[in-house]
Coordinates of C-alpha atoms and ligand atoms in Angstrom, one line a residue:
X1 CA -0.9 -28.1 -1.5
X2 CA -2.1 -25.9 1.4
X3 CA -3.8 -22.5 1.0
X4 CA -2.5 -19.6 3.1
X5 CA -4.8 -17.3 3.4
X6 CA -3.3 -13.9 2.2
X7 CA -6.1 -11.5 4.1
X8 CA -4.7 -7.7 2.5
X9 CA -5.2 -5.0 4.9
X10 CA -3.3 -2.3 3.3
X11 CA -6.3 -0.2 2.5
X12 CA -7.6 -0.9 6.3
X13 CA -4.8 -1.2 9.1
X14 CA -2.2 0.1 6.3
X15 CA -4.5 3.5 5.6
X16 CA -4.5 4.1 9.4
X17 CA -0.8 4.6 9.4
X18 CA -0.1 8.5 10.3
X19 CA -0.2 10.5 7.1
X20 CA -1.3 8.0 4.6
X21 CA -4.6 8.8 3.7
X22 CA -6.4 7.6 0.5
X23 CA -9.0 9.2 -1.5
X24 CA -11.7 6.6 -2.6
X25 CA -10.1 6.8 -6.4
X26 CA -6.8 5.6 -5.0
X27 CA -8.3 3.0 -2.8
X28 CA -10.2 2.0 -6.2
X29 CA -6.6 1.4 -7.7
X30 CA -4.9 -0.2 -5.2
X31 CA -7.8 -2.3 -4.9
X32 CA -7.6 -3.2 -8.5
X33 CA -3.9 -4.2 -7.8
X34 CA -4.2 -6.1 -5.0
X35 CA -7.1 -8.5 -7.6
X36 CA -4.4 -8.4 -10.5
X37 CA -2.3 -9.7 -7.3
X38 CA -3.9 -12.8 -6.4
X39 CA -4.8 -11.7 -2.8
X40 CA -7.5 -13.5 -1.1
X41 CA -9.3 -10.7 1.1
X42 CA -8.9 -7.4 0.5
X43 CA -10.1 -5.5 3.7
X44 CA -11.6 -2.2 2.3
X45 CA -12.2 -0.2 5.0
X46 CA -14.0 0.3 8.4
X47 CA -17.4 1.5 6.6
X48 CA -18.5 3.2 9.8
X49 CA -15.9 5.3 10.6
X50 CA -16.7 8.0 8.0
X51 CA -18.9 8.5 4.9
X52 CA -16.3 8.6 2.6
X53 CA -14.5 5.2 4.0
X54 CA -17.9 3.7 3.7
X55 CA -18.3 5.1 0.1
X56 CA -14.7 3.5 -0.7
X57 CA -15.9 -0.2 0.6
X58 CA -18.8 0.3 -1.3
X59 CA -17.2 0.9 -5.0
X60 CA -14.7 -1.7 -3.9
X61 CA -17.5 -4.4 -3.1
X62 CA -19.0 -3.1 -6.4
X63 CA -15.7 -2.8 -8.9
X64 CA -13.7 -5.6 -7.2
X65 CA -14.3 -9.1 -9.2
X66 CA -12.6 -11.9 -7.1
X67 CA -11.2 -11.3 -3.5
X68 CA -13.6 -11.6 -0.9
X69 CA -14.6 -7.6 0.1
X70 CA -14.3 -7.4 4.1
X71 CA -15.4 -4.2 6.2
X72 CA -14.2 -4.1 10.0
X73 CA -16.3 -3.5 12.8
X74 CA -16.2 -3.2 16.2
X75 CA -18.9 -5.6 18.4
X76 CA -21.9 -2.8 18.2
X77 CA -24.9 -3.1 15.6
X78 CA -24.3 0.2 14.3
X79 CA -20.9 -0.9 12.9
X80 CA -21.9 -4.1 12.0
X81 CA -24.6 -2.7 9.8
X82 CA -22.8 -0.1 7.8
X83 CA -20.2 -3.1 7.2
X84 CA -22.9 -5.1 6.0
X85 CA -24.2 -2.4 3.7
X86 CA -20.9 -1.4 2.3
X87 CA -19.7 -5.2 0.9
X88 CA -23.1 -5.4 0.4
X89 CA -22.2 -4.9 -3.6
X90 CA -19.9 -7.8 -3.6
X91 CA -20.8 -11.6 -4.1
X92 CA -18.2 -12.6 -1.9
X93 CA -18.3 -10.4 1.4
X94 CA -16.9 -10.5 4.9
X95 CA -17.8 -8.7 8.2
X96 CA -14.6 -8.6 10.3
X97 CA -15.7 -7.6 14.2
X98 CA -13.0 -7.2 17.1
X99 CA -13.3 -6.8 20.7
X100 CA -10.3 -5.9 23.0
X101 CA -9.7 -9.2 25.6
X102 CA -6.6 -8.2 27.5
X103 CA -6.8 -6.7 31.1
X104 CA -5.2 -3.6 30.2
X105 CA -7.7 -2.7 27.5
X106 CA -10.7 -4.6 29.3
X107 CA -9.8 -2.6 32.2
X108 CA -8.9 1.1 31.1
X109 CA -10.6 1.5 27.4
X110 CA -13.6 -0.8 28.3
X111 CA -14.2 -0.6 31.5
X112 CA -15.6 -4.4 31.6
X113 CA -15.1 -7.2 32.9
X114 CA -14.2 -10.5 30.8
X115 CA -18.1 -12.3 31.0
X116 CA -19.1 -8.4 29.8
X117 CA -17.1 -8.9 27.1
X118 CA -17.7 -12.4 26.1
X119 CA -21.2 -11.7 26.3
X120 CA -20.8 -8.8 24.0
X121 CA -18.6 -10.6 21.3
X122 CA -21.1 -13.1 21.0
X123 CA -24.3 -11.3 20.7
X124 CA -22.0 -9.2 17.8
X125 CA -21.0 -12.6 16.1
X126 CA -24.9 -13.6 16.3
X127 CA -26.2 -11.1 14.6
X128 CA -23.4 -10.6 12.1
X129 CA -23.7 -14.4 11.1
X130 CA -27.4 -13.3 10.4
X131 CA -26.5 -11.0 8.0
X132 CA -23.8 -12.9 5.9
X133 CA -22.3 -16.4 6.2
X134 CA -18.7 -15.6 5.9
X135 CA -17.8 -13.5 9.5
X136 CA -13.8 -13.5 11.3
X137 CA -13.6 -12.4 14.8
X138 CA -10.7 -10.9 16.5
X139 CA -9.9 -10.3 20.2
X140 CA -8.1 -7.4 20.1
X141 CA -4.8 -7.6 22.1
X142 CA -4.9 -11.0 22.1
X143 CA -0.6 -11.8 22.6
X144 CA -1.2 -9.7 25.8
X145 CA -4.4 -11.5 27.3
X146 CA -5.0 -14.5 29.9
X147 CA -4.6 -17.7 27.9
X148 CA -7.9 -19.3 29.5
X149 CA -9.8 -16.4 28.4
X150 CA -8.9 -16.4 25.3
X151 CA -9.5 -20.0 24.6
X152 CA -12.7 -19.3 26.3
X153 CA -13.8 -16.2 24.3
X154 CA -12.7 -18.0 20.7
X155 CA -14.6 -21.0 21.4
X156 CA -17.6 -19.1 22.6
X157 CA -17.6 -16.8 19.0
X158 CA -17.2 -20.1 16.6
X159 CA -20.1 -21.5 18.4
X160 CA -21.7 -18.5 17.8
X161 CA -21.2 -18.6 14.2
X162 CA -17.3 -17.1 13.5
X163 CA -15.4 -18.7 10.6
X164 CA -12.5 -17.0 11.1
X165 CA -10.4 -16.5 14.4
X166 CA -8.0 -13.7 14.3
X167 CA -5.0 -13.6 16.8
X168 CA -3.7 -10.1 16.4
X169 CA -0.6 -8.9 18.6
X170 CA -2.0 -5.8 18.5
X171 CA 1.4 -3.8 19.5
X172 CA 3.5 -5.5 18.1
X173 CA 4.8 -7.1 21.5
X174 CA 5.3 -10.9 20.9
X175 CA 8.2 -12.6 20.5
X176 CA 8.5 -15.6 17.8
X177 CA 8.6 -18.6 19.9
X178 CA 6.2 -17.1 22.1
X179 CA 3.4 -16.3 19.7
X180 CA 3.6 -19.7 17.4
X181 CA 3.8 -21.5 21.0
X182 CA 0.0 -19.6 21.5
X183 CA -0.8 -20.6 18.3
X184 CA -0.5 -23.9 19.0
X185 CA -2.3 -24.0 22.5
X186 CA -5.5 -22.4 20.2
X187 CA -4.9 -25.2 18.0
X188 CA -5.0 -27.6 21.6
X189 CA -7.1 -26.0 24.1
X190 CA -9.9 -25.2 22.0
X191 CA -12.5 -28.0 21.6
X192 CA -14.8 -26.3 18.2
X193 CA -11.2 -24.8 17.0
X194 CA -11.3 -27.1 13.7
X195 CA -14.6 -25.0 12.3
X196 CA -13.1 -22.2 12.0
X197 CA -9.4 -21.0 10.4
X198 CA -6.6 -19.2 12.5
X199 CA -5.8 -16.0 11.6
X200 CA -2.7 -14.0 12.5
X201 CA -2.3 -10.0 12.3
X202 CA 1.0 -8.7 13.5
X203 CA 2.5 -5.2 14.5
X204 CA 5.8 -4.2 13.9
X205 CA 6.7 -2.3 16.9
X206 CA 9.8 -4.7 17.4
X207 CA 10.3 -5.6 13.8
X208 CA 9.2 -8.6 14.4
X209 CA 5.9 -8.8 12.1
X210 CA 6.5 -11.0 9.7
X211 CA 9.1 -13.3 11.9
X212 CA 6.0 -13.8 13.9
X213 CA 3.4 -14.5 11.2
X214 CA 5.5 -17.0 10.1
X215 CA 6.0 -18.9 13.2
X216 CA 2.4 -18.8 13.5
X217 CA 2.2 -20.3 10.2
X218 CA 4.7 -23.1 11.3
X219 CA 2.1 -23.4 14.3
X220 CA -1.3 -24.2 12.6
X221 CA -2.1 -20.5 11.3
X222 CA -4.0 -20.5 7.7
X223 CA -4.8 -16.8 7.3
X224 CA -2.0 -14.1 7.3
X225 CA -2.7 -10.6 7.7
X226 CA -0.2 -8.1 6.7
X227 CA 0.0 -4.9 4.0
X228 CA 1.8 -3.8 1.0
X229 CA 5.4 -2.5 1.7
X230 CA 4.2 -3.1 5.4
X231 CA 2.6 -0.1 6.1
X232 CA 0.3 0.6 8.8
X233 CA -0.4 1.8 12.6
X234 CA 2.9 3.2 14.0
X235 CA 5.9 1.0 12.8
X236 CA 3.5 -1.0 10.6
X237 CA 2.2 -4.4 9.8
X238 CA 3.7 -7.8 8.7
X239 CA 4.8 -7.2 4.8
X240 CA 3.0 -9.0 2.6
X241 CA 5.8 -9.6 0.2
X242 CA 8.0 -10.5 2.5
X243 CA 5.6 -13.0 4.2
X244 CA 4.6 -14.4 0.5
X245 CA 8.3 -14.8 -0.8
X246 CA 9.4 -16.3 2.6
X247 CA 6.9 -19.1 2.0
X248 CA 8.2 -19.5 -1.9
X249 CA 11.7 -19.9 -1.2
X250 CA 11.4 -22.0 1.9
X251 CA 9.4 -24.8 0.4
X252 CA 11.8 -27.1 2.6
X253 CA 10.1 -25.3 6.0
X254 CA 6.7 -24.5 4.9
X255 CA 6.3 -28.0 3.7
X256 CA 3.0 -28.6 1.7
X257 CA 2.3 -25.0 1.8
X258 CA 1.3 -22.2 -0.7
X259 CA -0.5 -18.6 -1.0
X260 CA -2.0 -17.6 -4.7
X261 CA -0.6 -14.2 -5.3
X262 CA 1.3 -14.0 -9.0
X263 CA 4.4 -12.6 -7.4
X264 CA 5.5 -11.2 -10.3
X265 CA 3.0 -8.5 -10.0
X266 CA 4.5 -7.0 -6.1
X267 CA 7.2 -4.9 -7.7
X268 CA 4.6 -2.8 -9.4
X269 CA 1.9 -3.0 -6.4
X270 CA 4.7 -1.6 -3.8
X271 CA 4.8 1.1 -6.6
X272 CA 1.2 2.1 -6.9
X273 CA 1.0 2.0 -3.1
X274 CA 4.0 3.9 -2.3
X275 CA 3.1 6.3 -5.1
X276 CA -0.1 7.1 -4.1
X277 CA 0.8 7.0 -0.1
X278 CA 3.7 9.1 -0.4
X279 CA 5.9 6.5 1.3
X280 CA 9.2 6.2 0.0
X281 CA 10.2 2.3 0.3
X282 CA 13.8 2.8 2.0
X283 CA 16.3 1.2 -0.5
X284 CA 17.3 -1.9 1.8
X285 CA 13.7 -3.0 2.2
X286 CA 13.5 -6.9 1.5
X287 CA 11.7 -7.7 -1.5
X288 CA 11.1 -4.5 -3.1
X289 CA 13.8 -2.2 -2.1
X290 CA 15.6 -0.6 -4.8
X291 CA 18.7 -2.3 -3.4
X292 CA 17.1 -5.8 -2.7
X293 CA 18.4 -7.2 -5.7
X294 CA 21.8 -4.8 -6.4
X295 CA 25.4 -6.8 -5.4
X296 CA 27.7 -4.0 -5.1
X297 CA 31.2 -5.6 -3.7
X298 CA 33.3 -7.3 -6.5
X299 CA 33.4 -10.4 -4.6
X300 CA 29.8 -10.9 -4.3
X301 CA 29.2 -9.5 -8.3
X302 CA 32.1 -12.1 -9.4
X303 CA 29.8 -15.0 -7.4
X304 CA 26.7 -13.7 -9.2
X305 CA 28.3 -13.8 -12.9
X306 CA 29.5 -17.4 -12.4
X307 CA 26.5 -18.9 -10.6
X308 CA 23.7 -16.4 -9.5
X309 CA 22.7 -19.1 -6.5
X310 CA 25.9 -17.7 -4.8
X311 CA 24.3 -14.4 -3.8
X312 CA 21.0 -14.4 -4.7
X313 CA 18.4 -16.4 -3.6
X314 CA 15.1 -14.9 -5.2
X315 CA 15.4 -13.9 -9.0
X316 CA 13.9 -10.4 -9.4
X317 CA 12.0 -11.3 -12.0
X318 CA 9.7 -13.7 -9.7
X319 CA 9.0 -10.4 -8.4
X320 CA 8.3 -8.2 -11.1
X321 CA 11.2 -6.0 -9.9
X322 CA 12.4 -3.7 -12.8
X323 CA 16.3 -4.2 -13.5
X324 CA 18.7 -1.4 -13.7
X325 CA 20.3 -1.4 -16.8
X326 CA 20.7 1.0 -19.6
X327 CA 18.0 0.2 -21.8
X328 CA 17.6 3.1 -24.0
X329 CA 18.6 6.0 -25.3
X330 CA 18.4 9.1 -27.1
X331 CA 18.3 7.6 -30.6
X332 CA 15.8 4.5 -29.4
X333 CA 12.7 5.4 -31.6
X334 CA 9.1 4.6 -30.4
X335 CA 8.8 1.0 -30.9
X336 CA 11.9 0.1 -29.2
X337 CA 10.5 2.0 -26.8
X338 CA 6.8 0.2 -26.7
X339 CA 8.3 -3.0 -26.6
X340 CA 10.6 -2.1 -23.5
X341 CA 7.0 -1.0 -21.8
X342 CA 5.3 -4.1 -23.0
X343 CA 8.5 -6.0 -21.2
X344 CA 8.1 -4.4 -18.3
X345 CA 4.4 -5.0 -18.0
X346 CA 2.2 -1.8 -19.4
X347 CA 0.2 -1.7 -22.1
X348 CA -0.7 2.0 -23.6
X349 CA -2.8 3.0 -25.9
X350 CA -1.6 5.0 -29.3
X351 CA -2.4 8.2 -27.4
X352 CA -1.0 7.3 -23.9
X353 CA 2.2 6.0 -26.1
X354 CA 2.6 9.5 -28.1
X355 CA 2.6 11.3 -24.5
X356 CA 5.1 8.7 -23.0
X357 CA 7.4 9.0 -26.3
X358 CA 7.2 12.8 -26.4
X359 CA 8.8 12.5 -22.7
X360 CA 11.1 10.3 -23.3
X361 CA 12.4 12.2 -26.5
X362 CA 12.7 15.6 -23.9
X363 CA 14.2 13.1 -21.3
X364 CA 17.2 11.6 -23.6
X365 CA 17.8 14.9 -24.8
X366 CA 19.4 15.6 -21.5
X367 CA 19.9 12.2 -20.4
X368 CA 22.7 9.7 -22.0
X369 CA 21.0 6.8 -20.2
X370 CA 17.3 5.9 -19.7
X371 CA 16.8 3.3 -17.3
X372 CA 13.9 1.2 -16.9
X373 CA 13.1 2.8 -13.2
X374 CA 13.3 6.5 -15.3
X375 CA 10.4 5.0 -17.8
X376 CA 8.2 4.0 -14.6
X377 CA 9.0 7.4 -13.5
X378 CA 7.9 9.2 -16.4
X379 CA 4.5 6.6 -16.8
X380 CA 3.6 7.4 -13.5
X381 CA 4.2 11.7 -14.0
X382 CA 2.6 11.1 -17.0
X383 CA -0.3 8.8 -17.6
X384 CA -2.0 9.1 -14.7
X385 CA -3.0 12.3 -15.0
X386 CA -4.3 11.8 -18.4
X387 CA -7.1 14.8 -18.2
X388 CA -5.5 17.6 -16.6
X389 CA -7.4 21.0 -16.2
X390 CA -4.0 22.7 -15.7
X391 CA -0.3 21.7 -17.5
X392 CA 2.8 23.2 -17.7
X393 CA 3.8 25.4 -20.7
X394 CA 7.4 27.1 -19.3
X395 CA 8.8 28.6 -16.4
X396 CA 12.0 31.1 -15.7
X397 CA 13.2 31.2 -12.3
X398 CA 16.0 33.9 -11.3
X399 CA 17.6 32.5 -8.1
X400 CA 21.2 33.0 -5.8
X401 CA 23.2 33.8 -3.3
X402 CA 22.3 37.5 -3.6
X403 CA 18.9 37.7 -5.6
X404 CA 15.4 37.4 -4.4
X405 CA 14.1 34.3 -5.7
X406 CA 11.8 34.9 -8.4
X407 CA 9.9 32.8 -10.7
X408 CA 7.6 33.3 -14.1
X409 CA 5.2 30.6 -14.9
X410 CA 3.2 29.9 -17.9
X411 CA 0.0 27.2 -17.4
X412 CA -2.6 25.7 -20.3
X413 CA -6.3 25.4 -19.8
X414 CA -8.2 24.4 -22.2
X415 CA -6.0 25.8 -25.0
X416 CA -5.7 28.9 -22.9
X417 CA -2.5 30.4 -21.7
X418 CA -2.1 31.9 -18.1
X419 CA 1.1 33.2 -16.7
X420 CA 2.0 34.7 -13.5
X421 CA 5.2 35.8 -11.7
X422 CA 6.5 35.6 -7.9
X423 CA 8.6 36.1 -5.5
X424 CA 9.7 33.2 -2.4
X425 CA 12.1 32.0 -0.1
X426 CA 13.5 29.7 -2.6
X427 CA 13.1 29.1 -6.1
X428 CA 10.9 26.0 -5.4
X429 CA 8.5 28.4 -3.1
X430 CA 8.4 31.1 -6.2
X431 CA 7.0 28.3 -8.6
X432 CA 4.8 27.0 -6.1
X433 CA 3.7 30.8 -5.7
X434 CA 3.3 31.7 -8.9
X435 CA 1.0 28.3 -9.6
X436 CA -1.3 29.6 -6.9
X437 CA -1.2 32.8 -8.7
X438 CA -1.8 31.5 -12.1
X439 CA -4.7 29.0 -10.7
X440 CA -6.1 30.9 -8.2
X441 CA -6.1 28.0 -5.6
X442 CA -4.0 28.2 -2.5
X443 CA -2.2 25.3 -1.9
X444 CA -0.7 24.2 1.8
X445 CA 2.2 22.1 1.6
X446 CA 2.1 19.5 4.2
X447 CA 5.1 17.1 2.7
X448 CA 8.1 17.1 0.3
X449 CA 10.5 15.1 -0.8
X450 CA 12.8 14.5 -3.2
X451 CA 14.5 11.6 -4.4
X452 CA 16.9 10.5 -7.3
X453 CA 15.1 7.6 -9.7
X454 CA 18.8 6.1 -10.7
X455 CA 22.0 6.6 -10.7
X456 CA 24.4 9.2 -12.0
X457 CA 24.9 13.0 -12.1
X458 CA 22.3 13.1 -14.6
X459 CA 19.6 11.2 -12.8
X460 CA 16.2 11.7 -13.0
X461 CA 14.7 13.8 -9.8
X462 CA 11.5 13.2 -8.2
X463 CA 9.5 15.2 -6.2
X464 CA 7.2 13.7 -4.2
X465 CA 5.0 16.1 -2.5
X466 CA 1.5 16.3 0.1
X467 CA -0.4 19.0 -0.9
X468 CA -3.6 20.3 1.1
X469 CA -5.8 22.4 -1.1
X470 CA -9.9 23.2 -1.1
X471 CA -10.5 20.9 2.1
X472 CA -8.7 18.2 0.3
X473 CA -5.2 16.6 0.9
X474 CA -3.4 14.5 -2.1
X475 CA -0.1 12.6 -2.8
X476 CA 1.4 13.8 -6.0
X477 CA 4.7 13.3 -7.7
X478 CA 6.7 15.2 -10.7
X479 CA 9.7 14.1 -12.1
X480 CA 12.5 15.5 -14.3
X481 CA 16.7 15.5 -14.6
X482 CA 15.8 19.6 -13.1
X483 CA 14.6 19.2 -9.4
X484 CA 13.0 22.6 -10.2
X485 CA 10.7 21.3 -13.2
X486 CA 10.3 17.9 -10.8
X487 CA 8.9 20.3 -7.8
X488 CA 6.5 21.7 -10.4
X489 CA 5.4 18.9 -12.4
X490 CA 4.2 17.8 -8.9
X491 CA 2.5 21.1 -7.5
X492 CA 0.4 21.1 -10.5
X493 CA -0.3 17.4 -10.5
X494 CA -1.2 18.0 -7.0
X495 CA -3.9 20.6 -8.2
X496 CA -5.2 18.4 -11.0
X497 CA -5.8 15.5 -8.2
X498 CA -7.6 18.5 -6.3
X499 CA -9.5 19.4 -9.4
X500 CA -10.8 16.0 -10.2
X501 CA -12.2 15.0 -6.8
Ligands
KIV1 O1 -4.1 -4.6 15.4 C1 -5.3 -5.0 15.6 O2 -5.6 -5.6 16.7 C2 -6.3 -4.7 14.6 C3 -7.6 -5.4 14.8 C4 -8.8 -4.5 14.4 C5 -7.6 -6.7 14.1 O3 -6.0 -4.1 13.6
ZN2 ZN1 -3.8 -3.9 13.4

C-alpha cells in the first residue's frame, strides 16, 4: 500500500481562523491528539509571528514523540531561523517556507516580478536545506498563477534542495477537474518533479476543499493538507476526517492507497478541538456531526435494522463516534459507570472517577436518562479543570417578568467560602456579576453559546462561552440540565483557565 501523507495544520492555518485562538497548553493537547491520531506532520505554528506561537512550536517539538514538528515561514532568514529554532527540540523537524507566485499577489502584495521571486524562493530553500534536511515549499496562490511559472519556480526549489512541493489554492478558487488536471501537468511538465512529493492545501471558500484534495490525490498528490473539523482561514480548510474516511471507504477509487491515522480516535479529536476552539461542529457535519450517523425517517431506520449496508456506509464505531443510547441511569453505581468510560475510551484515575461519579449521581438525580454524549459532557466540565483556585458552592437567583434580576453566589478557595450578590440585565449577567464580585476579576464576555448535549426536555445544557480577562482570552464550557448553573460552571471555568496561565 501507498502512504498519503496526512500533513495536520489545525494548530497552524486552522488557529488563524477568526476567533479561534489557542493558548500554548491547548495547542500542547491538541498536539497530543493529533500523535494518539496517527497524523504524519503536525504543523505547530509560524514561530515568527509571535513569542508565544514560537513558545508553542517549541514545547510541541519538545513533548511531541512521532509526527514530524513543522514551523511555517515565509522566504526571509528571519523566519526561517525562528522556525529552525522552534522544531529545533524535535528529532524529526520540518521548515515549511511559501512565497506568493500569482500575478495578483506578485503584483499588488509583492511588488515583484516573477525572476524576483524565483530568485528569492530559492536563496530561502538554500539556506533552509542548510539548516535541516527535511524542507516543503509552497507557492502561495498557486491554482491562480501562470502554469509555466509555476512549473518553472517548483523545479527551480527541488533543485535547490525542497522535498516537499505544496500546491495550495490559496482562496479556495479551484474547481475539481481543474485542480487534479494541474496536478497532473506538475506530475508532466516538471523534469526533477520525482525527488520531491506533491503536496495539496485547499480552502474552502466554495466548499470544495476536500472534493479538490481528493482529485488531487486521484492526480499524483501524496501529501494532504487539511484540519480537524476543517477549521481555518475564512470558510476553512479541507477536513481531515472527511479526506481520511473518503480514502477508507473508497478503496475501489483510491486503489492501492492508505493514510495511518487510527480513525477510531477523530470522534474524540473533533471534540478536544471544538472544545477548546469554541467551534460548535454544526449537527450535519460529515464524519463527526452529531447527526452523521442518526437515521431518523422510518423507512431509512427499517433499512438499517434489517441490513445496516442499506443506509449507512461508515460504522460509527470506525470513528470513535459515541452512540446515543440510554446507557445509564440513576441507580447505575460506580462501576457500571467506569466500565461505560472505559468503553468509550477514558481512563481515570480513583480520584478523577470519585469527581465524575459525584456528578453523575447529581446529574441522574434530575435526569431519567444519561447518555453517553451527557458523560463526555460532564468529563470535559469536570476533569479538566482538575486544580481549580475558584469552584462553585451555591447560587440563588431571583429573576421575572417584573423583578430586577438578582443573583447570590457562594465560591470555595482553598477551603474558604466567598459570597457575593448582584444585580443584571438577566439572571445569567447577575451570576456573571456576582463572580466578578466574589473573585475580584473582571471578566469581558466576548462569546456565548448554548447548546443542548441530547435529546429530551430534560437534556443536559451547555454553555460554551469566550471570556477575556487579565490580558488573556479563553474558551470554556459548563454544563448542567439548568442553563443557569451551565452559564456558571463556565464563567468560573473560564476564570480558572485565566488563573492558571
Ligand atoms: O493557504 C495557503 O496558501 C497557506 C500557505 C502558507 C501554505 O496557508
Ligand atoms: Zn492555507
Amino acid at each position: 500500500m501507498e502512504r498519503i501523507i496526512i500533513f495536520d495544520t489545525t494548530l497552524r492555518d486552522g488557529e488563524q481562523a477568526p476567533g479561534a485562538s489557542l493558548n500554548q497548553k491547548e495547542k500542547l493537547e491538541i498536539a497530543g491528539a493529533l500523535m494518539h491520531l496517527g497524523v504524519d506532520i503536525i504543523e505547530a505554528g509560524f514561530p515568527v509571528s509571535s513569542r508565544g506561537d514560537f513558545e508553542s512550536v517549541k514545547s510541541i517539538a519538545s513533548s511531541i514523540k512521532g509526527p514530524v514538528i513543522c514551523g511555517l515561514a515565509r522566504a526571509v532568514k528571519k523566519d526561517i531561523d525562528a522556525a529552525y529554532q522552534s522544531t529545533r527540540p524535535s528529532r524529526r523537524r520540518r521548515i515549511h517556507v511559501f512565497l506568493a507566485t500569482s500575478k495578483i499577489h506578485m503584483q499588488y502584495k509583492l511588488k515583484k516580478a516573477e525572476d524576483e521571486i524565483e530568485r528569492l524562493a530559492v536563496e530561502a530553500v538554500k539556506y533552509a536545506r542548510r539548516l535541516c534536511a527535511d524542507i516543503e515549499f509552497s507557492p502561495e496562490d498557486a491554482s491562480r498563477s501562470e502554469r509555466e511559472f509555476l512549473f518553472r519556480i517548483v523545479e527551480s526549489v527541488i533543485s535547490a534542495g525542497a522535498t516537499t512541493v505544496n500546491i495550495p489554492d490559496t482562496v479556495g478558487y479551484a474547481q475539481p477537474g481543474e485542480y487534479g488536471s494541474l496536478i497532473a501537468a506538475i506530475k508532466n511538465n516538471v523534469p526533477n518533479i520525482n525527488k520531491a512529493v506533491i503536496s495539496v492545501h485547499c480552502h474552502n471558500d466554495l466548499g470544495l476543499a476536500v472534493a479538490n484534495s481528493l482529485e488531487a490525490i486521484t492526480n499524483g498528490a501524496r501529501q494532504v493538507e487539511c484540519t480537524v473539523n476543517g477549521i481555518g482561514e475564512r470558510a476553512g480548510n479541507a477536513s481531515m476526517e472527511e479526506i481520511v474516511m473518503a480514502i477508507k471507504t473508497r478503496k475501489d477509487i483510491f486503489r492501492g492507497l492508505e493514510s495511518g491515522i487510527n480513525t477510531t480516535q477523530i470522534y474524540k479529536v473533533s471534540r478536544l478541538v471544538s472544545k477548546l476552539t469554541g467551534f460548535v461542529v454544526s449537527p450535519n457535519k460529515a464524519i463527526v456531526g452529531g447527526n452523521a450517523f442518526r437515521h431518523e425517517s422510518g423507512i431509512h431506520q427499517d433499512g438499517v435494522l434489517k441490513e445496516r449496508s442499506t443506509y449507512e456506509i461508515i460504522r460509527p464505531q470506525d470513528v470513535g463516534f459515541v452512540g446515543t443510547g440510554i446507557v445509564l441511569g440513576k441507580h447505575s453505581g460506580r462501576h457500571a459507570l467506569s466500565e461505560r468510560l472505559k468503553e468509550l475510551g477514558f481512563k481515570f484515575s480513583d480520584g478523577q472517577l470519585d469527581k465524575i461519579n459525584t456528578r453523575f449521581k447529581a446529574l441522574a438525580d434530575k435526569k431519567k436518562s444519561i447518555f453517553d454524549h451527557d458523560l463526555i459532557s460532564i468529563i470535559e466540565d469536570e476533569v479538566k479543570t482538575a486544580k481549580p483556585v475558584w469552584t462553585l458552592e451555591s447560587f440563588t437567583i431571583n429573576s421575572g417578568t417584573r423583578v430586577t434580576p438578582t443573583c447570590e453566589i457562594s465560591l470555595k478557595n482553598k477551603n474558604k467560602f466567598y459570597s457575593a450578590r448582584s444585580s443584571g440585565d438577566g439572571p445569567v449577567d447577575a451570576c456573571f456579576k456576582a463572580i466578578d464580585k466574589v473573585t475580584g476579576i473582571k471578566g469581558e464576555l466576548q462569546d456565548y453559546r448554548i447548546e443542548a448535549v441530547s435529546q429530551g426536555k430534560d437534556a443536559l445544557g451547555e454553555v460554551i462561552l469566550k471570556l477575556k480577562a487579565k490580558g488573556k482570552i479563553v474558551t470554556a464550557r459548563g454544563s448542567s440540565t439548568d442553563i443557569i448553573e451551565a452559564s456558571v460552571r463556565a464563567y468560573i471555568n473560564a476564570l480558572n483557565k485565566i488563573e492558571s496561565l
